[in-house]
Short mmCIF file of N, CA and C in Angstrom, two decimals:
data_model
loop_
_atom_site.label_atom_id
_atom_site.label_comp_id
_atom_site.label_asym_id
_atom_site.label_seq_id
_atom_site.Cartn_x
_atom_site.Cartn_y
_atom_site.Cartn_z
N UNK A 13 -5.85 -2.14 -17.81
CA UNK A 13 -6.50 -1.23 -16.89
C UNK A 13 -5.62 -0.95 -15.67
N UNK A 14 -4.33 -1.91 -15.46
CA UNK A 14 -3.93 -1.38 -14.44
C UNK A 14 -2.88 -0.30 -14.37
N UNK A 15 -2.79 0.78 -15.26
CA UNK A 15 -2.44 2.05 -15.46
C UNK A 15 -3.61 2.91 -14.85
N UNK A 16 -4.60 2.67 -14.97
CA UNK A 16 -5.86 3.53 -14.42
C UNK A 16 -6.07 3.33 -13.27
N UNK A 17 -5.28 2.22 -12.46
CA UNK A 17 -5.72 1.71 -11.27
C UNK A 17 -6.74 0.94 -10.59
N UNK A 18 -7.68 0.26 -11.86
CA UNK A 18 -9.04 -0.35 -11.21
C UNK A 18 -8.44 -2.10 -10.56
N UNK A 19 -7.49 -2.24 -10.95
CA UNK A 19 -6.92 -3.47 -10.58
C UNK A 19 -6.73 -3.28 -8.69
N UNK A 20 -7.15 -2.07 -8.58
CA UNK A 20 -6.44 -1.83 -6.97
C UNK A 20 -7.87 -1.61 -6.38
N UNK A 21 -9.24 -1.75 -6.78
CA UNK A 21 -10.80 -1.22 -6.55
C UNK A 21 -10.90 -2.72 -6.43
N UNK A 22 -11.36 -2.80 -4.16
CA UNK A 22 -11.76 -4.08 -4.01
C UNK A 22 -13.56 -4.22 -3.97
N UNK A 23 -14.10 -3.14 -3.73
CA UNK A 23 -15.56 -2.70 -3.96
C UNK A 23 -15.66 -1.23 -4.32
N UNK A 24 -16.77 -1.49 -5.27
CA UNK A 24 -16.42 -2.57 -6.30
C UNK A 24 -15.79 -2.94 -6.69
N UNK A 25 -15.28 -4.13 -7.38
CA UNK A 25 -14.19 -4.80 -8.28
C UNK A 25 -14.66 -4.03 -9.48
N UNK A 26 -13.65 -3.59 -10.25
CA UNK A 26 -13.54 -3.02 -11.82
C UNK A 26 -14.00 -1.55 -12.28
N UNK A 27 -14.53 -1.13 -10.72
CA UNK A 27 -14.55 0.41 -10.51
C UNK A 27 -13.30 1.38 -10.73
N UNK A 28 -13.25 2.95 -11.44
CA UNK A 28 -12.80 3.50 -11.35
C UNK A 28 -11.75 3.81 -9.42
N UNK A 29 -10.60 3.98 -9.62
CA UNK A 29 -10.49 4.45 -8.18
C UNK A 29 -10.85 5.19 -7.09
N UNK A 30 -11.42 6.12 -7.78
CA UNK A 30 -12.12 7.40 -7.34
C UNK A 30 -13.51 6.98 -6.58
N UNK A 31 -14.35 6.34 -7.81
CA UNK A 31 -15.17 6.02 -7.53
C UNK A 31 -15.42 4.51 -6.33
N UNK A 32 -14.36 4.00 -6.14
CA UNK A 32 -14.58 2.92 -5.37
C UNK A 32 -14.52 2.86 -4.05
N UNK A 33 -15.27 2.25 -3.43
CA UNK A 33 -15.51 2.12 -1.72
C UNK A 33 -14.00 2.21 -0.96
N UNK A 34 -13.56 1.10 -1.66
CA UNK A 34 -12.23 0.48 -0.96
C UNK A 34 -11.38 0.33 -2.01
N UNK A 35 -9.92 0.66 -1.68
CA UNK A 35 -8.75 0.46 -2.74
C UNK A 35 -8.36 -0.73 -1.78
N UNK A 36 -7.16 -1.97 -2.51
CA UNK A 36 -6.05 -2.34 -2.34
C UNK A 36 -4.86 -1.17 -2.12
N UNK A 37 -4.21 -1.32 -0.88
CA UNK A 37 -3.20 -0.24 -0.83
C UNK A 37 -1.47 -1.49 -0.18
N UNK A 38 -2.06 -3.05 -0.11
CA UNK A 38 -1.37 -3.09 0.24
C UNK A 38 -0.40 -4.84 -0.28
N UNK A 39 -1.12 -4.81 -1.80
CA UNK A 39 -0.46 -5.53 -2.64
C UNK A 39 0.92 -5.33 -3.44
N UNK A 40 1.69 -6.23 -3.72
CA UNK A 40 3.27 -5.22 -4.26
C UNK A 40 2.78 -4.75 -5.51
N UNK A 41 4.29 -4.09 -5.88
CA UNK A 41 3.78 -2.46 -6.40
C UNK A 41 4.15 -3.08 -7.96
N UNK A 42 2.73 -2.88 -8.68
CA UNK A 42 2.91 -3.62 -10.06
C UNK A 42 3.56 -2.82 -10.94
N UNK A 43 3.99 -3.28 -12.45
CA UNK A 43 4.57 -3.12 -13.40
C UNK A 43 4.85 -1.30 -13.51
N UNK A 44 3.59 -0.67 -13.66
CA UNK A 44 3.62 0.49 -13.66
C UNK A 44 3.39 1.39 -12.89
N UNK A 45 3.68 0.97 -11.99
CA UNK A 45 3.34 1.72 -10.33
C UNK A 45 4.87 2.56 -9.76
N UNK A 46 4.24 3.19 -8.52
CA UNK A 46 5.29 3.77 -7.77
C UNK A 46 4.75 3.81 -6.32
N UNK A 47 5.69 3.07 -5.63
CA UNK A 47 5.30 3.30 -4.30
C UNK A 47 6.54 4.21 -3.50
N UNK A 48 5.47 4.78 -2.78
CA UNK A 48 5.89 6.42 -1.99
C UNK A 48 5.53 5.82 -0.71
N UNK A 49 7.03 6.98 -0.01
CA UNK A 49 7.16 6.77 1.16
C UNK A 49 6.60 7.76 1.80
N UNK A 50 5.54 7.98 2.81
CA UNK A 50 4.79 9.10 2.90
C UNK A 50 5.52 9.97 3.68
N UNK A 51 4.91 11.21 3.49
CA UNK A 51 6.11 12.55 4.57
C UNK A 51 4.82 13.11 5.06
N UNK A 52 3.86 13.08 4.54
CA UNK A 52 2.59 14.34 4.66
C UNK A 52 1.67 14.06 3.65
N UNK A 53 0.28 14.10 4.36
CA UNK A 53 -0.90 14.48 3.82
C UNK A 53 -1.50 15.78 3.77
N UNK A 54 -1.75 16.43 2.72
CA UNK A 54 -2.24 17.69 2.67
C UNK A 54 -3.74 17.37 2.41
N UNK A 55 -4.69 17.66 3.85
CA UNK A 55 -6.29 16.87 3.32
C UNK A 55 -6.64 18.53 3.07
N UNK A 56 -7.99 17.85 2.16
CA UNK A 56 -8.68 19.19 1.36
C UNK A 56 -9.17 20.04 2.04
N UNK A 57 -9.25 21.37 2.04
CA UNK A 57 -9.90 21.90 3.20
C UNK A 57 -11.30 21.96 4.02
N UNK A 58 -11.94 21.66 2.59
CA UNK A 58 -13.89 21.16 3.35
C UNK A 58 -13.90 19.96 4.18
N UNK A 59 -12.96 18.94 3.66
CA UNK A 59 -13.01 17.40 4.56
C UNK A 59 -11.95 18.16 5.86
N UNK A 60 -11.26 18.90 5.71
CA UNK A 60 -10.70 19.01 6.93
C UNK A 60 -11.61 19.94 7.79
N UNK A 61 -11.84 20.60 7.40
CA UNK A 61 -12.48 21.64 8.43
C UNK A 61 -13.96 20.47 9.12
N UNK A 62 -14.46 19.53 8.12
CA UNK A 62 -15.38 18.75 8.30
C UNK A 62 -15.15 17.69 9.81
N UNK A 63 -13.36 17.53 9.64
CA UNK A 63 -13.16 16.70 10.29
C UNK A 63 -13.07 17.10 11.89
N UNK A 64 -12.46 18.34 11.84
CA UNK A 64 -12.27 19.31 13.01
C UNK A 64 -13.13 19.80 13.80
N UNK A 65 -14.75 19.88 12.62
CA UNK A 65 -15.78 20.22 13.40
C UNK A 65 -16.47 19.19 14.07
N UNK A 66 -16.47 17.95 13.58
CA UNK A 66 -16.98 16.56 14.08
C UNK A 66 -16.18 15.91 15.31
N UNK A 67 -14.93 16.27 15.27
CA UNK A 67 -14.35 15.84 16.60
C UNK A 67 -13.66 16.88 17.39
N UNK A 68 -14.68 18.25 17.44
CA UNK A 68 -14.61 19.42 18.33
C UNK A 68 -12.90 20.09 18.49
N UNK A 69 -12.28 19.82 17.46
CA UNK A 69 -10.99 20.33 17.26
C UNK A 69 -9.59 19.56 17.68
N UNK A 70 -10.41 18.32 18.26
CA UNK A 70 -9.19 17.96 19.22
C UNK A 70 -8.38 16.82 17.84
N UNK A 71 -6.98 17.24 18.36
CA UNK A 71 -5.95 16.62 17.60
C UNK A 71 -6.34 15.57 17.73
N UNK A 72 -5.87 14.36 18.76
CA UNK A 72 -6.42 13.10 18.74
C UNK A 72 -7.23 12.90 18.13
N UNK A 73 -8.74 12.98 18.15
CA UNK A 73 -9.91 12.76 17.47
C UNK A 73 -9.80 13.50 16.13
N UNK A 74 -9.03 13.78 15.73
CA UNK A 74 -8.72 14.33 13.75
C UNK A 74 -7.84 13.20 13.38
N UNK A 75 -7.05 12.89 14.23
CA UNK A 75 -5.97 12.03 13.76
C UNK A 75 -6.72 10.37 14.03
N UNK A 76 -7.31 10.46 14.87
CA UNK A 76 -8.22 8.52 14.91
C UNK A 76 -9.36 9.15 13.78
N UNK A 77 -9.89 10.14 13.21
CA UNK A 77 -10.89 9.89 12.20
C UNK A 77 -10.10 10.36 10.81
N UNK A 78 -8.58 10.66 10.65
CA UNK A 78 -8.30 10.21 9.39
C UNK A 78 -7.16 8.82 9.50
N UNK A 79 -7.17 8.39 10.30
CA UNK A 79 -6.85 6.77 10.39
C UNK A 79 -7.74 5.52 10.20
N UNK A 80 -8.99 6.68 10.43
CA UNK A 80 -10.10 5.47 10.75
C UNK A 80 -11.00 5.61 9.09
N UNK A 81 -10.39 6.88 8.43
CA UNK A 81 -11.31 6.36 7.19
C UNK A 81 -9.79 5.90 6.20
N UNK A 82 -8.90 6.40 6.54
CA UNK A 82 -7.50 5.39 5.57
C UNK A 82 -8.35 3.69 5.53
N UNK A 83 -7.99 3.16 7.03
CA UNK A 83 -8.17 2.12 7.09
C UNK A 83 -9.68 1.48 6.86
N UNK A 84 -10.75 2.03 6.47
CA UNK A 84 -12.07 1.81 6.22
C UNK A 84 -11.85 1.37 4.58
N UNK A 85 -11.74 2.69 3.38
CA UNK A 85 -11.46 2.93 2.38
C UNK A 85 -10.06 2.66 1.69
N UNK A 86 -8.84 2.74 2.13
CA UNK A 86 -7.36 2.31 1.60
C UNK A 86 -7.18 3.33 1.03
N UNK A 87 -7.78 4.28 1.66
CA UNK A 87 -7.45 5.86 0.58
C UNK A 87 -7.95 6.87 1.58
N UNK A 88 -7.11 8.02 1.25
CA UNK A 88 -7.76 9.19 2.30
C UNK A 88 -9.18 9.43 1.01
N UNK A 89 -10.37 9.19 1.32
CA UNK A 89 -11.79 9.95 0.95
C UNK A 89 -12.39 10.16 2.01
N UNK A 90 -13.23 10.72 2.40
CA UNK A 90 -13.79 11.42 3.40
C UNK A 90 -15.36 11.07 2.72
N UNK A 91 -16.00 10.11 3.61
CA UNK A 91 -17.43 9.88 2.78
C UNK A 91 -18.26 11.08 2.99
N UNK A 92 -18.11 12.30 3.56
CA UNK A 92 -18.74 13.06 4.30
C UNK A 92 -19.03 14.18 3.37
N UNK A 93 -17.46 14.75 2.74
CA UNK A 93 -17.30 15.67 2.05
C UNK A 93 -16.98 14.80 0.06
N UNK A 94 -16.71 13.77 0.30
CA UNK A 94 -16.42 13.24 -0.90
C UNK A 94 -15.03 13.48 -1.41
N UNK A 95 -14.03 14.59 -0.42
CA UNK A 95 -12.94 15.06 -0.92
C UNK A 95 -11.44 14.12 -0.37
N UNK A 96 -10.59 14.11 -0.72
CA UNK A 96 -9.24 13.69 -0.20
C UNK A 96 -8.07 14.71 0.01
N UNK A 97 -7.24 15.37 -0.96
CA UNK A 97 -6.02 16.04 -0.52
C UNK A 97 -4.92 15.87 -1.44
N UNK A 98 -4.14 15.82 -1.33
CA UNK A 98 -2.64 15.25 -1.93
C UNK A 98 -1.40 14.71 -1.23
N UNK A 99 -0.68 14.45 -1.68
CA UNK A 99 0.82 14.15 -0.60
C UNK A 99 2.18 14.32 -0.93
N UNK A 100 2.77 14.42 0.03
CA UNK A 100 4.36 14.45 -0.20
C UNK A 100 5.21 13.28 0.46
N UNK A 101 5.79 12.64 -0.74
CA UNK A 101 6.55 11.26 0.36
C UNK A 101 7.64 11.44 -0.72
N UNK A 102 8.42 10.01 -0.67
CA UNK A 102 9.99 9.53 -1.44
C UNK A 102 9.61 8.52 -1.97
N UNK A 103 9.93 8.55 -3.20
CA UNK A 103 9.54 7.35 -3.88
C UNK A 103 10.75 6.25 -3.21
N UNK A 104 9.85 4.61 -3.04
CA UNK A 104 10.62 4.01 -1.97
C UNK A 104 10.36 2.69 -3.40
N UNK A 105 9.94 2.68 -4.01
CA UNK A 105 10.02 1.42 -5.22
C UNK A 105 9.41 2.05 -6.75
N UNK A 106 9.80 1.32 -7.65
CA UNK A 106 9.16 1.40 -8.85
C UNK A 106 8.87 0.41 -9.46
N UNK A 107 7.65 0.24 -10.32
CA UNK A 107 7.28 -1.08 -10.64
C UNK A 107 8.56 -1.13 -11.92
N UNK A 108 8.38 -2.46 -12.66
CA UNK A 108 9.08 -2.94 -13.30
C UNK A 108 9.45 -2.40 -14.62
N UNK A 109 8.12 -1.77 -15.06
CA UNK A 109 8.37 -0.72 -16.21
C UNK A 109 8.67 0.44 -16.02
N UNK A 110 9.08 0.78 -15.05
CA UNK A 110 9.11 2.25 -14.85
C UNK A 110 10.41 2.56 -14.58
N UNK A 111 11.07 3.68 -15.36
CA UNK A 111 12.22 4.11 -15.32
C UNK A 111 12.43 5.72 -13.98
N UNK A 112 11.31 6.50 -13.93
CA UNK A 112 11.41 7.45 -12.89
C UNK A 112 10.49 7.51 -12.24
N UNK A 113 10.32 8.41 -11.63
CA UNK A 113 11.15 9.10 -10.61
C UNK A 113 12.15 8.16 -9.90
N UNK A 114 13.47 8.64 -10.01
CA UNK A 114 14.57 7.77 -9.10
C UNK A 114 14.02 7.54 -8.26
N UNK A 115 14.74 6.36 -7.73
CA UNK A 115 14.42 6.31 -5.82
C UNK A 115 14.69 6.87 -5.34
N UNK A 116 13.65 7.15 -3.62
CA UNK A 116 14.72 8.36 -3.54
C UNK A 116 14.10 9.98 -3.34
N UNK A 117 14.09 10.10 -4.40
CA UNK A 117 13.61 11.15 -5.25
C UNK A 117 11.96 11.49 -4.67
N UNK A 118 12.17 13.37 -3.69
CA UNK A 118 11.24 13.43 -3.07
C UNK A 118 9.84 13.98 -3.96
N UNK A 119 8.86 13.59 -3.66
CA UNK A 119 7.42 14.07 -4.58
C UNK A 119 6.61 14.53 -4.15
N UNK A 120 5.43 15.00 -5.05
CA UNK A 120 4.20 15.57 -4.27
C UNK A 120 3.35 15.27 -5.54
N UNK A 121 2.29 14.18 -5.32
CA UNK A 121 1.72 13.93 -5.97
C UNK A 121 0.21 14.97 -6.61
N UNK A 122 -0.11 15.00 -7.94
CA UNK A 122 -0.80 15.89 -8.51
C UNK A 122 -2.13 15.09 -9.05
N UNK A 123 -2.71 14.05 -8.26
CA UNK A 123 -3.35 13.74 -7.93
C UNK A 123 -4.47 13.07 -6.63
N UNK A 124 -6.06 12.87 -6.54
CA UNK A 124 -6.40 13.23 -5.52
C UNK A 124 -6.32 12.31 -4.61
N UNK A 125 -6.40 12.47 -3.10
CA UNK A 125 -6.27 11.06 -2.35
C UNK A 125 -7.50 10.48 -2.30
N UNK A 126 -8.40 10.73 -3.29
CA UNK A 126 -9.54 10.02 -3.10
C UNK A 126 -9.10 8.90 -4.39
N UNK A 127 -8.23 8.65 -4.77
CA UNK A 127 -8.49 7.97 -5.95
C UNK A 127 -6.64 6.86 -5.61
N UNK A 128 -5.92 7.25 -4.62
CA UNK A 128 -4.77 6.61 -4.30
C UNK A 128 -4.83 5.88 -3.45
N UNK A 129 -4.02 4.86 -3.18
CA UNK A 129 -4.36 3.77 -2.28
C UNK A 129 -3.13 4.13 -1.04
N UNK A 130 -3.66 3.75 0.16
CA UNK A 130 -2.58 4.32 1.54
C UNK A 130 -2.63 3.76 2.34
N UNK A 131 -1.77 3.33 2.93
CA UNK A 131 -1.64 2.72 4.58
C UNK A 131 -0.85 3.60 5.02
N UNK A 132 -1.84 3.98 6.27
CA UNK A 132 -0.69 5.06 7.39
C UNK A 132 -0.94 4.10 8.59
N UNK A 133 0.95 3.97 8.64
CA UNK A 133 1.24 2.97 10.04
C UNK A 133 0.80 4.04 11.31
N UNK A 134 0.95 5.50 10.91
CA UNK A 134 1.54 6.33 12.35
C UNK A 134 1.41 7.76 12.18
N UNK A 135 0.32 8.58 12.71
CA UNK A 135 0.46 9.70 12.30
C UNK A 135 1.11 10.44 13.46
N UNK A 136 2.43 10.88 12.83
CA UNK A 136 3.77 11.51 13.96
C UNK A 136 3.01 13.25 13.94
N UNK A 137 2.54 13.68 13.20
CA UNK A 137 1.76 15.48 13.93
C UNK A 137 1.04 15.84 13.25
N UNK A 138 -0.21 16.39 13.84
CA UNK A 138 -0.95 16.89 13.44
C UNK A 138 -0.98 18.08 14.33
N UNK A 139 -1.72 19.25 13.38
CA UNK A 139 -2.06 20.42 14.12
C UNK A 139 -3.40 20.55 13.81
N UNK A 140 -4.56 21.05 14.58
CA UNK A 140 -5.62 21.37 14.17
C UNK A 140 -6.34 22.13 13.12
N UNK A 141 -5.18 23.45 13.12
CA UNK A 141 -5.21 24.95 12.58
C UNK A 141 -4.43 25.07 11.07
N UNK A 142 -3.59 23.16 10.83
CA UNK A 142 -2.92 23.42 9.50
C UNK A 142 -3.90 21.88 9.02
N UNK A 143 -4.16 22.10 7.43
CA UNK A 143 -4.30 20.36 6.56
C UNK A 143 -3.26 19.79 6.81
N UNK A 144 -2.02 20.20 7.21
CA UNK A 144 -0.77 18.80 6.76
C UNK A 144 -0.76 18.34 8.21
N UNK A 145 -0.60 16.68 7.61
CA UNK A 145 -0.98 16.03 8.64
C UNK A 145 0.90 14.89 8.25
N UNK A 146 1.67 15.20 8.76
CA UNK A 146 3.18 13.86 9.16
C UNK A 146 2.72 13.12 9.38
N UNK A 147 2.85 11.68 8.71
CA UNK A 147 2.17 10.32 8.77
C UNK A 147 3.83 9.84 7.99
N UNK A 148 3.89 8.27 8.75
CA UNK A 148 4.41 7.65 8.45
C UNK A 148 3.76 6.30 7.44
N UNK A 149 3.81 5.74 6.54
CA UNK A 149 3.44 4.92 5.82
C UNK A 149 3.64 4.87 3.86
N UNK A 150 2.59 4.24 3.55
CA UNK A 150 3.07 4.01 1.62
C UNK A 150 1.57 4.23 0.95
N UNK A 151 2.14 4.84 -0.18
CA UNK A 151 1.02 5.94 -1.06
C UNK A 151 1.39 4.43 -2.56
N UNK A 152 0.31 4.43 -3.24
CA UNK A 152 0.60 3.78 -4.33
C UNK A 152 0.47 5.05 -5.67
N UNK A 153 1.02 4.92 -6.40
CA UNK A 153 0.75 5.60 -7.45
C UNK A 153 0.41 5.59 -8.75
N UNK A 154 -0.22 5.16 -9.21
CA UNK A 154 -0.18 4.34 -11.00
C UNK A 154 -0.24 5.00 -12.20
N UNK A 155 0.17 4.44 -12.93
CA UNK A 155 1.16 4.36 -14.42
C UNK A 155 0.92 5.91 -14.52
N UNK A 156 -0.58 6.02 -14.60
CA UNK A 156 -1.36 7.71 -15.01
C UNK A 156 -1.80 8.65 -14.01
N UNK A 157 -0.66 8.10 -12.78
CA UNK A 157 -1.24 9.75 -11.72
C UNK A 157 -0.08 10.31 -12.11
N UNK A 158 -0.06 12.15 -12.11
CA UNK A 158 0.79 12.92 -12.11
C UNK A 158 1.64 13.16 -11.01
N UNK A 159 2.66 13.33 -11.02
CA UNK A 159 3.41 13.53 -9.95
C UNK A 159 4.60 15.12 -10.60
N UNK A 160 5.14 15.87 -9.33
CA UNK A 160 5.99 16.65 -9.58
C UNK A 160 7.55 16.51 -8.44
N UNK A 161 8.68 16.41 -8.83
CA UNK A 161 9.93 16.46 -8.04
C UNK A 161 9.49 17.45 -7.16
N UNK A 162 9.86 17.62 -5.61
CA UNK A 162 9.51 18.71 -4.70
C UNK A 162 11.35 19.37 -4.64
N UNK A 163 11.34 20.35 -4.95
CA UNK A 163 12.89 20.87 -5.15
C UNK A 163 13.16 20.94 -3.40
N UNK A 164 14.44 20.78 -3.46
CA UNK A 164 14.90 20.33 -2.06
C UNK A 164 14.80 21.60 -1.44
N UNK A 165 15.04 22.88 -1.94
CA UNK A 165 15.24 24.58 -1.27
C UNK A 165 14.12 24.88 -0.75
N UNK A 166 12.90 24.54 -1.18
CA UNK A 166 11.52 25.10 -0.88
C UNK A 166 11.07 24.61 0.49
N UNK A 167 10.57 25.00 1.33
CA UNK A 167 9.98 25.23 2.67
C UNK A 167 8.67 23.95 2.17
N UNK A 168 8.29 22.90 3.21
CA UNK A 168 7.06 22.21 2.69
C UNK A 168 5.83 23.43 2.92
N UNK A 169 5.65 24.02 3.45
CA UNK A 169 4.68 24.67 3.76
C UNK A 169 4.20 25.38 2.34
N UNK A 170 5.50 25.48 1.55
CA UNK A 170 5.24 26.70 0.46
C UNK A 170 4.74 25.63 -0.96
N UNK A 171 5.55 24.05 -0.45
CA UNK A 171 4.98 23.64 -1.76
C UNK A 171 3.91 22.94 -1.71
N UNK A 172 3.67 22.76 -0.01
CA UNK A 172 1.63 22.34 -0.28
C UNK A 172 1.19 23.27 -0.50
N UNK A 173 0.90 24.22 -0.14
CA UNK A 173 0.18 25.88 -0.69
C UNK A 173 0.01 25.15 -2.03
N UNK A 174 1.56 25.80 -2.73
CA UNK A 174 1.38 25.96 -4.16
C UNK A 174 0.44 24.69 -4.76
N UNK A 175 0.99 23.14 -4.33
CA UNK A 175 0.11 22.37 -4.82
C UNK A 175 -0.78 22.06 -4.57
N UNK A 176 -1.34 22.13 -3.45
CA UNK A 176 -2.57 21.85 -3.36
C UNK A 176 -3.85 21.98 -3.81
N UNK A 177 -3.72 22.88 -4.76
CA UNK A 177 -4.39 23.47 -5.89
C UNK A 177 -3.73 22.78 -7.57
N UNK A 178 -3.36 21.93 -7.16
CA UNK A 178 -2.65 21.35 -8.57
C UNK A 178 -3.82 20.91 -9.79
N UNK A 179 -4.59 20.69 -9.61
CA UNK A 179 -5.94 20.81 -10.55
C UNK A 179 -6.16 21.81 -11.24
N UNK A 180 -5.68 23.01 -10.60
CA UNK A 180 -6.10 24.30 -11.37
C UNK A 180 -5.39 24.66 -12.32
N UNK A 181 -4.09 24.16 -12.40
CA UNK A 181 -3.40 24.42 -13.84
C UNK A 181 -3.67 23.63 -15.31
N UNK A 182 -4.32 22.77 -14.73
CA UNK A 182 -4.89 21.95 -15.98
C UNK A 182 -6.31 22.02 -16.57
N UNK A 183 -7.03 22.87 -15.35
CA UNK A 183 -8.47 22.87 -15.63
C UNK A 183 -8.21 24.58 -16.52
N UNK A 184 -7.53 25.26 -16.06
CA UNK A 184 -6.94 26.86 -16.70
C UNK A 184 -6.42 26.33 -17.92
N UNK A 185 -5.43 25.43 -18.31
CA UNK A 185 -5.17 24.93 -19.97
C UNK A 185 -6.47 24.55 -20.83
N UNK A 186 -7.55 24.43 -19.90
CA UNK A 186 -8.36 23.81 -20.43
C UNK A 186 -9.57 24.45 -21.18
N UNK A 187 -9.66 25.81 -19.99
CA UNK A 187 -10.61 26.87 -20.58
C UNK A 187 -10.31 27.84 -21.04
N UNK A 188 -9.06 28.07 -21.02
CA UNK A 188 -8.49 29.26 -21.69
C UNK A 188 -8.62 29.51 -22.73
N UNK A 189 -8.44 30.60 -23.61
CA UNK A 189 -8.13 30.57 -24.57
C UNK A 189 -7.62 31.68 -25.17
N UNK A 190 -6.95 31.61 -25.97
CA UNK A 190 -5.64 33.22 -26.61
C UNK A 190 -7.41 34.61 -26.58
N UNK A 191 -6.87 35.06 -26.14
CA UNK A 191 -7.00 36.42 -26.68
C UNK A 191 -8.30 36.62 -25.64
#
């Protein structure tokens, strides 16, 4: 199970990640894991706008209430909206089975932060008016979250856009159909 990540679900114990209160975010990084060095949180836009309206816009008070549910939960979820976001960091380890992503090697994960485990030491900027939030800290990743290389030419702005919607290319494979 610890490809699925329930090994990292401290309430419940043996819960899905998603579904769990609290992750482990800050045990070493097992067999099939990847730990990321964070660059940015891209939070979802209902939990953000949620967050902006609850602490009347002010930066400070966005940035102590997504520190204050990291450190509640071990995961950006937002008990409010139920939603999380995605991220962009460097992969900074790989567990023991794992041959990629190099180290190094910058990412943007294609799965949700409600279901990843995080410690943010430091959030270096936030803007009110954008989701990406510069945080310093480590994203866990396991065996079965998707991840994509962030090509070095692209502007971050253009590849949270594009991903932040990274669900939708798989839910579109899903209903599609020829003709």
């Amino acid at each position: 199970m610890e490809r699925l990540g329930i090994h990292r679900s401290l309430d419940p114990r043996g819960a899905l990640p998603q579904q769990a209160r609290r992750l482990d975010a800050s045990s070493p990084v097992g067999p099939d894991e990847i730990a990321v060095e964070l660059e940015y949180l891209n939070v979802d836009s209902a939990s953000w706008r949620q967050i902006r309206e609850s602490t009347d816009g002010s930066a400070e008070g966005m940035a102590a209430r997504v520190l204050d549910i990291v450190r509640e939960h071990g995961k950006m979820h937002n008990p409010v909206t139920g939603s999380g976001g995605m991220l962009v960091g460097r992969v900074a380890e790989l567990g023991s089975h794992r041959t990629e992503p190099p180290v190094g090697s910058r990412i943007a994960t294609l799965v949700s932060l409600t279901l990843t485990p995080l410690v943010i030491d430091e959030i270096t900027g936030i803007d009110p008016a954008s989701e990406r939030v510069a945080v310093k800290g480590r994203a866990i990743l396991f065996g079965s979250g998707i991840y994509t290389l962030v090509p070095e030419d692209l502007d971050d702005a253009v590849v949270l856009d594009v991903l932040d919607v990274c669900g939708a290319p798989a839910w579109a494979a899903r209903l599609a159909r020829r003709g």
